[in-house]
Amino acid sequence: MKPVLFALLFSFPAFATEVVQWENIPLPVTLHVGQERIVDVGKTVRIGYPATLEGKVRLQSAGGKVFLLANTAFPATRIQLRDTSSGELILLDIQATQSTSPLEPVQISYAPQTPAATKASVPVTASTEPLPVLLVRYAAQNLYAPLRTVEALPGVTPAPVRLAKRITPLLPQQPVTAIPLASWQVNTTTVTAIRLQNQSGQRITLDPRELQGQFTAAAFQHDWLGPRGLAEDTTVVYLVTEGPVSRALLPEPKP
């Protein structure tokens, strides 16, 4: 039986890995129609792509890898891979051709970080806009805008949301439910998105002065809520705090 096992071992093709270095220049990746190709990004990313690729290619991201499967041939088209931790963009120029020859996986390598790049405090941005404004915009774009249109915010990272599933003391004057969605932070400044839904049959005007808590800033996606059951009965409020939002909210009432 040993010769059979020996023959089987040598019957499998050995694929090399194409290693490419990210140097802030779009990386070309060729696909063959009907053949899946794996790009090892080494970090969790979200994929943004133009509408022209709709139906032409399957794009999936899992476990730090991107899986690409072309359904038809298409010319070089740029897609975006956004690091979910840092917000950094990695650009790929993908194209698909008709071919039966196998393609090796791609692995992206990165230049080593300099000590200055690993400091705990991150320089935020050269923008003249206040950080709370930038954070609110970033959060709103992540929730409402297509990924390809989300503006990068240097130093931003997802933050844990350590809140109750429903927050009762945020707007006690209004018949709304408040459910935390997500948080992002730059250094110690945090923005938290909370979904508000009208539980009454009346239109509600939202006033930031009615929010209960110690917030650096607050903004509503819409400044009113329609009656319950309508599409307009839900919106999002963005709360900016120094440190975790759990410290800024009033404590939940005891049962």
One Martini backbone bead per residue (centre of mass of N, CA, C, O) as a GRO file, in nm:
protein
  255
    1MET     BB    1   0.051   0.066  -0.012
    2LYS     BB    2   0.276   0.277  -0.024
    3PRO     BB    3   0.289   0.347  -0.330
    4VAL     BB    4   0.004   0.466  -0.342
    5LEU     BB    5   0.048   0.696  -0.144
    6PHE     BB    6   0.279   0.824  -0.299
    7ALA     BB    7   0.113   0.887  -0.555
    8LEU     BB    8  -0.103   1.064  -0.422
    9LEU     BB    9   0.080   1.287  -0.314
   10PHE     BB   10   0.175   1.363  -0.621
   11SER     BB   11  -0.123   1.436  -0.744
   12PHE     BB   12  -0.104   1.705  -0.606
   13PRO     BB   13  -0.108   2.028  -0.640
   14ALA     BB   14   0.131   2.293  -0.606
   15PHE     BB   15   0.077   2.599  -0.450
   16ALA     BB   16   0.154   2.905  -0.461
   17THR     BB   17   0.223   3.233  -0.329
   18GLU     BB   18   0.128   3.558  -0.388
   19VAL     BB   19   0.332   3.826  -0.296
   20VAL     BB   20   0.219   4.147  -0.184
   21GLN     BB   21   0.275   4.497  -0.143
   22TRP     BB   22   0.159   4.754   0.053
   23GLU     BB   23   0.201   5.110  -0.091
   24ASN     BB   24  -0.052   5.290  -0.166
   25ILE     BB   25  -0.111   5.098  -0.419
   26PRO     BB   26  -0.281   4.951  -0.637
   27LEU     BB   27  -0.368   4.610  -0.670
   28PRO     BB   28  -0.331   4.361  -0.894
   29VAL     BB   29  -0.609   4.131  -0.989
   30THR     BB   30  -0.652   3.821  -1.132
   31LEU     BB   31  -0.919   3.655  -1.301
   32HIS     BB   32  -1.105   3.352  -1.351
   33VAL     BB   33  -1.363   3.226  -1.482
   34GLY     BB   34  -1.495   3.014  -1.227
   35GLN     BB   35  -1.245   3.101  -1.031
   36GLU     BB   36  -1.135   3.100  -0.723
   37ARG     BB   37  -0.991   3.370  -0.529
   38ILE     BB   38  -0.748   3.434  -0.276
   39VAL     BB   39  -0.717   3.704  -0.033
   40ASP     BB   40  -0.473   3.775   0.204
   41VAL     BB   41  -0.501   4.041   0.431
   42GLY     BB   42  -0.483   4.001   0.767
   43LYS     BB   43  -0.774   4.142   0.793
   44THR     BB   44  -1.062   4.290   0.871
   45VAL     BB   45  -1.303   4.345   0.605
   46ARG     BB   46  -1.466   4.568   0.389
   47ILE     BB   47  -1.654   4.577   0.087
   48GLY     BB   48  -1.607   4.789  -0.199
   49TYR     BB   49  -1.820   4.855  -0.492
   50PRO     BB   50  -1.921   4.900  -0.796
   51ALA     BB   51  -2.207   4.871  -0.989
   52THR     BB   52  -2.060   4.735  -1.242
   53LEU     BB   53  -2.021   4.448  -1.070
   54GLU     BB   54  -2.296   4.357  -1.076
   55GLY     BB   55  -2.303   4.004  -1.132
   56LYS     BB   56  -1.979   3.950  -1.205
   57VAL     BB   57  -1.908   3.920  -0.887
   58ARG     BB   58  -1.792   3.751  -0.604
   59LEU     BB   59  -1.788   3.894  -0.267
   60GLN     BB   60  -1.588   3.786   0.017
   61SER     BB   61  -1.559   3.807   0.386
   62ALA     BB   62  -1.321   3.605   0.589
   63GLY     BB   63  -1.077   3.570   0.816
   64GLY     BB   64  -0.889   3.785   0.644
   65LYS     BB   65  -1.041   3.710   0.375
   66VAL     BB   66  -1.079   3.718   0.014
   67PHE     BB   67  -1.346   3.617  -0.209
   68LEU     BB   68  -1.313   3.549  -0.564
   69LEU     BB   69  -1.583   3.532  -0.824
   70ALA     BB   70  -1.616   3.508  -1.157
   71ASN     BB   71  -1.887   3.518  -1.405
   72THR     BB   72  -1.730   3.730  -1.586
   73ALA     BB   73  -1.591   3.932  -1.795
   74PHE     BB   74  -1.365   4.211  -1.699
   75PRO     BB   75  -1.229   4.493  -1.641
   76ALA     BB   76  -1.053   4.697  -1.471
   77THR     BB   77  -1.150   4.726  -1.119
   78ARG     BB   78  -1.221   4.906  -0.835
   79ILE     BB   79  -1.164   4.813  -0.496
   80GLN     BB   80  -1.255   4.810  -0.143
   81LEU     BB   81  -1.066   4.774   0.166
   82ARG     BB   82  -1.186   4.795   0.500
   83ASP     BB   83  -1.068   4.841   0.800
   84THR     BB   84  -1.252   4.785   1.091
   85SER     BB   85  -1.041   4.914   1.297
   86SER     BB   86  -0.894   5.176   1.129
   87GLY     BB   87  -1.011   5.252   0.820
   88GLU     BB   88  -0.831   5.145   0.620
   89LEU     BB   89  -0.731   5.144   0.281
   90ILE     BB   90  -0.758   4.890   0.023
   91LEU     BB   91  -0.654   4.853  -0.316
   92LEU     BB   92  -0.815   4.691  -0.598
   93ASP     BB   93  -0.742   4.569  -0.932
   94ILE     BB   94  -0.986   4.400  -1.099
   95GLN     BB   95  -0.986   4.115  -1.330
   96ALA     BB   96  -1.147   3.924  -1.601
   97THR     BB   97  -1.085   3.604  -1.759
   98GLN     BB   98  -1.051   3.358  -1.999
   99SER     BB   99  -0.952   3.061  -1.813
  100THR     BB  100  -0.792   2.739  -1.701
  101SER     BB  101  -0.574   2.839  -1.540
  102PRO     BB  102  -0.428   2.845  -1.250
  103LEU     BB  103  -0.450   3.027  -0.938
  104GLU     BB  104  -0.294   3.177  -0.696
  105PRO     BB  105  -0.273   3.296  -0.411
  106VAL     BB  106  -0.301   3.598  -0.215
  107GLN     BB  107  -0.060   3.800  -0.033
  108ILE     BB  108  -0.057   4.061   0.199
  109SER     BB  109   0.185   4.294   0.270
  110TYR     BB  110   0.357   4.492   0.525
  111ALA     BB  111   0.501   4.746   0.648
  112PRO     BB  112   0.667   4.823   0.903
  113GLN     BB  113   0.623   4.975   1.189
  114THR     BB  114   0.683   5.253   1.339
  115PRO     BB  115   0.709   5.388   1.643
  116ALA     BB  116   0.521   5.631   1.572
  117ALA     BB  117   0.277   5.430   1.480
  118THR     BB  118   0.254   5.293   1.797
  119LYS     BB  119   0.123   5.495   1.947
  120ALA     BB  120  -0.141   5.553   2.152
  121SER     BB  121  -0.160   5.832   2.027
  122VAL     BB  122  -0.359   5.969   1.769
  123PRO     BB  123  -0.354   6.152   1.508
  124VAL     BB  124  -0.632   6.258   1.368
  125THR     BB  125  -0.636   6.548   1.193
  126ALA     BB  126  -0.625   6.828   0.963
  127SER     BB  127  -0.887   6.914   1.030
  128THR     BB  128  -1.100   7.189   1.137
  129GLU     BB  129  -1.289   7.001   1.252
  130PRO     BB  130  -1.440   6.870   1.497
  131LEU     BB  131  -1.438   6.562   1.629
  132PRO     BB  132  -1.744   6.518   1.678
  133VAL     BB  133  -1.821   6.569   1.383
  134LEU     BB  134  -1.652   6.340   1.257
  135LEU     BB  135  -1.781   6.105   1.417
  136VAL     BB  136  -2.073   6.141   1.330
  137ARG     BB  137  -2.023   6.111   1.030
  138TYR     BB  138  -1.897   5.830   1.040
  139ALA     BB  139  -2.139   5.685   1.165
  140ALA     BB  140  -2.353   5.761   0.952
  141GLN     BB  141  -2.206   5.632   0.710
  142ASN     BB  142  -2.199   5.338   0.824
  143LEU     BB  143  -2.524   5.319   0.834
  144TYR     BB  144  -2.619   5.476   0.539
  145ALA     BB  145  -2.376   5.436   0.355
  146PRO     BB  146  -2.184   5.344   0.127
  147LEU     BB  147  -1.876   5.220   0.164
  148ARG     BB  148  -1.732   5.387  -0.070
  149THR     BB  149  -1.822   5.676   0.090
  150VAL     BB  150  -1.650   5.644   0.331
  151GLU     BB  151  -1.471   5.835   0.535
  152ALA     BB  152  -1.172   5.862   0.649
  153LEU     BB  153  -1.053   5.816   1.000
  154PRO     BB  154  -0.802   5.873   1.180
  155GLY     BB  155  -0.790   5.637   1.454
  156VAL     BB  156  -1.033   5.469   1.415
  157THR     BB  157  -1.240   5.254   1.630
  158PRO     BB  158  -1.398   5.014   1.755
  159ALA     BB  159  -1.641   4.997   2.020
  160PRO     BB  160  -1.770   4.895   2.296
  161VAL     BB  161  -2.112   4.803   2.397
  162ARG     BB  162  -2.202   4.871   2.741
  163LEU     BB  163  -2.531   4.799   2.727
  164ALA     BB  164  -2.838   4.783   2.728
  165LYS     BB  165  -3.074   4.679   2.509
  166ARG     BB  166  -3.236   4.898   2.677
  167ILE     BB  167  -3.283   5.252   2.706
  168THR     BB  168  -3.461   5.446   2.947
  169PRO     BB  169  -3.303   5.738   3.042
  170LEU     BB  170  -3.268   5.916   2.778
  171LEU     BB  171  -3.609   5.957   2.699
  172PRO     BB  172  -3.851   5.983   2.930
  173GLN     BB  173  -4.061   6.192   2.785
  174GLN     BB  174  -4.070   5.970   2.560
  175PRO     BB  175  -4.231   5.722   2.342
  176VAL     BB  176  -3.941   5.546   2.336
  177THR     BB  177  -3.701   5.344   2.198
  178ALA     BB  178  -3.359   5.240   2.304
  179ILE     BB  179  -3.099   5.110   2.083
  180PRO     BB  180  -2.799   4.989   2.059
  181LEU     BB  181  -2.549   4.959   1.792
  182ALA     BB  182  -2.272   5.152   1.796
  183SER     BB  183  -1.907   5.210   1.826
  184TRP     BB  184  -1.662   5.483   1.822
  185GLN     BB  185  -1.302   5.572   1.834
  186VAL     BB  186  -1.074   5.845   1.940
  187ASN     BB  187  -0.918   5.746   2.167
  188THR     BB  188  -1.151   5.880   2.409
  189THR     BB  189  -1.344   5.947   2.184
  190THR     BB  190  -1.701   5.884   2.158
  191VAL     BB  191  -1.939   5.716   1.945
  192THR     BB  192  -2.299   5.654   1.969
  193ALA     BB  193  -2.544   5.448   1.832
  194ILE     BB  194  -2.906   5.510   1.859
  195ARG     BB  195  -3.211   5.367   1.840
  196LEU     BB  196  -3.523   5.521   1.755
  197GLN     BB  197  -3.872   5.443   1.857
  198ASN     BB  198  -4.195   5.487   1.807
  199GLN     BB  199  -4.485   5.406   2.037
  200SER     BB  200  -4.678   5.600   1.900
  201GLY     BB  201  -4.947   5.781   1.714
  202GLN     BB  202  -4.743   6.023   1.721
  203ARG     BB  203  -4.572   6.285   1.653
  204ILE     BB  204  -4.215   6.355   1.707
  205THR     BB  205  -4.012   6.593   1.854
  206LEU     BB  206  -3.668   6.635   1.861
  207ASP     BB  207  -3.466   6.717   2.159
  208PRO     BB  208  -3.149   6.744   2.289
  209ARG     BB  209  -3.240   6.863   2.576
  210GLU     BB  210  -3.384   6.575   2.662
  211LEU     BB  211  -3.128   6.448   2.710
  212GLN     BB  212  -2.992   6.205   2.939
  213GLY     BB  213  -2.672   6.332   3.016
  214GLN     BB  214  -2.306   6.331   2.955
  215PHE     BB  215  -2.242   6.525   2.671
  216THR     BB  216  -2.056   6.665   2.423
  217ALA     BB  217  -2.257   6.545   2.199
  218ALA     BB  218  -2.558   6.570   1.979
  219ALA     BB  219  -2.736   6.376   1.715
  220PHE     BB  220  -2.977   6.362   1.465
  221GLN     BB  221  -3.081   6.224   1.179
  222HIS     BB  222  -3.366   6.309   1.281
  223ASP     BB  223  -3.608   6.555   1.425
  224TRP     BB  224  -3.824   6.316   1.379
  225LEU     BB  225  -4.127   6.115   1.439
  226GLY     BB  226  -4.334   5.895   1.337
  227PRO     BB  227  -4.572   5.699   1.360
  228ARG     BB  228  -4.639   5.401   1.437
  229GLY     BB  229  -4.567   5.196   1.138
  230LEU     BB  230  -4.388   5.381   1.000
  231ALA     BB  231  -4.097   5.454   0.837
  232GLU     BB  232  -4.063   5.726   1.035
  233ASP     BB  233  -4.035   5.582   1.340
  234THR     BB  234  -3.715   5.591   1.277
  235THR     BB  235  -3.392   5.656   1.432
  236VAL     BB  236  -3.079   5.832   1.509
  237VAL     BB  237  -2.852   5.874   1.778
  238TYR     BB  238  -2.557   6.074   1.854
  239LEU     BB  239  -2.310   6.008   2.103
  240VAL     BB  240  -2.073   6.215   2.263
  241THR     BB  241  -1.780   6.103   2.447
  242GLU     BB  242  -1.574   6.069   2.731
  243GLY     BB  243  -1.558   5.776   2.689
  244PRO     BB  244  -1.779   5.576   2.784
  245VAL     BB  245  -2.124   5.588   2.762
  246SER     BB  246  -2.195   5.451   3.038
  247ARG     BB  247  -2.092   5.707   3.207
  248ALA     BB  248  -2.311   5.922   3.082
  249LEU     BB  249  -2.541   5.768   3.180
  250LEU     BB  250  -2.801   5.694   3.339
  251PRO     BB  251  -2.922   5.484   3.544
  252GLU     BB  252  -3.094   5.217   3.568
  253PRO     BB  253  -3.375   5.121   3.684
  254LYS     BB  254  -3.497   4.950   3.935
  255PRO     BB  255  -3.723   4.682   3.975
   0.00000   0.00000   0.00000
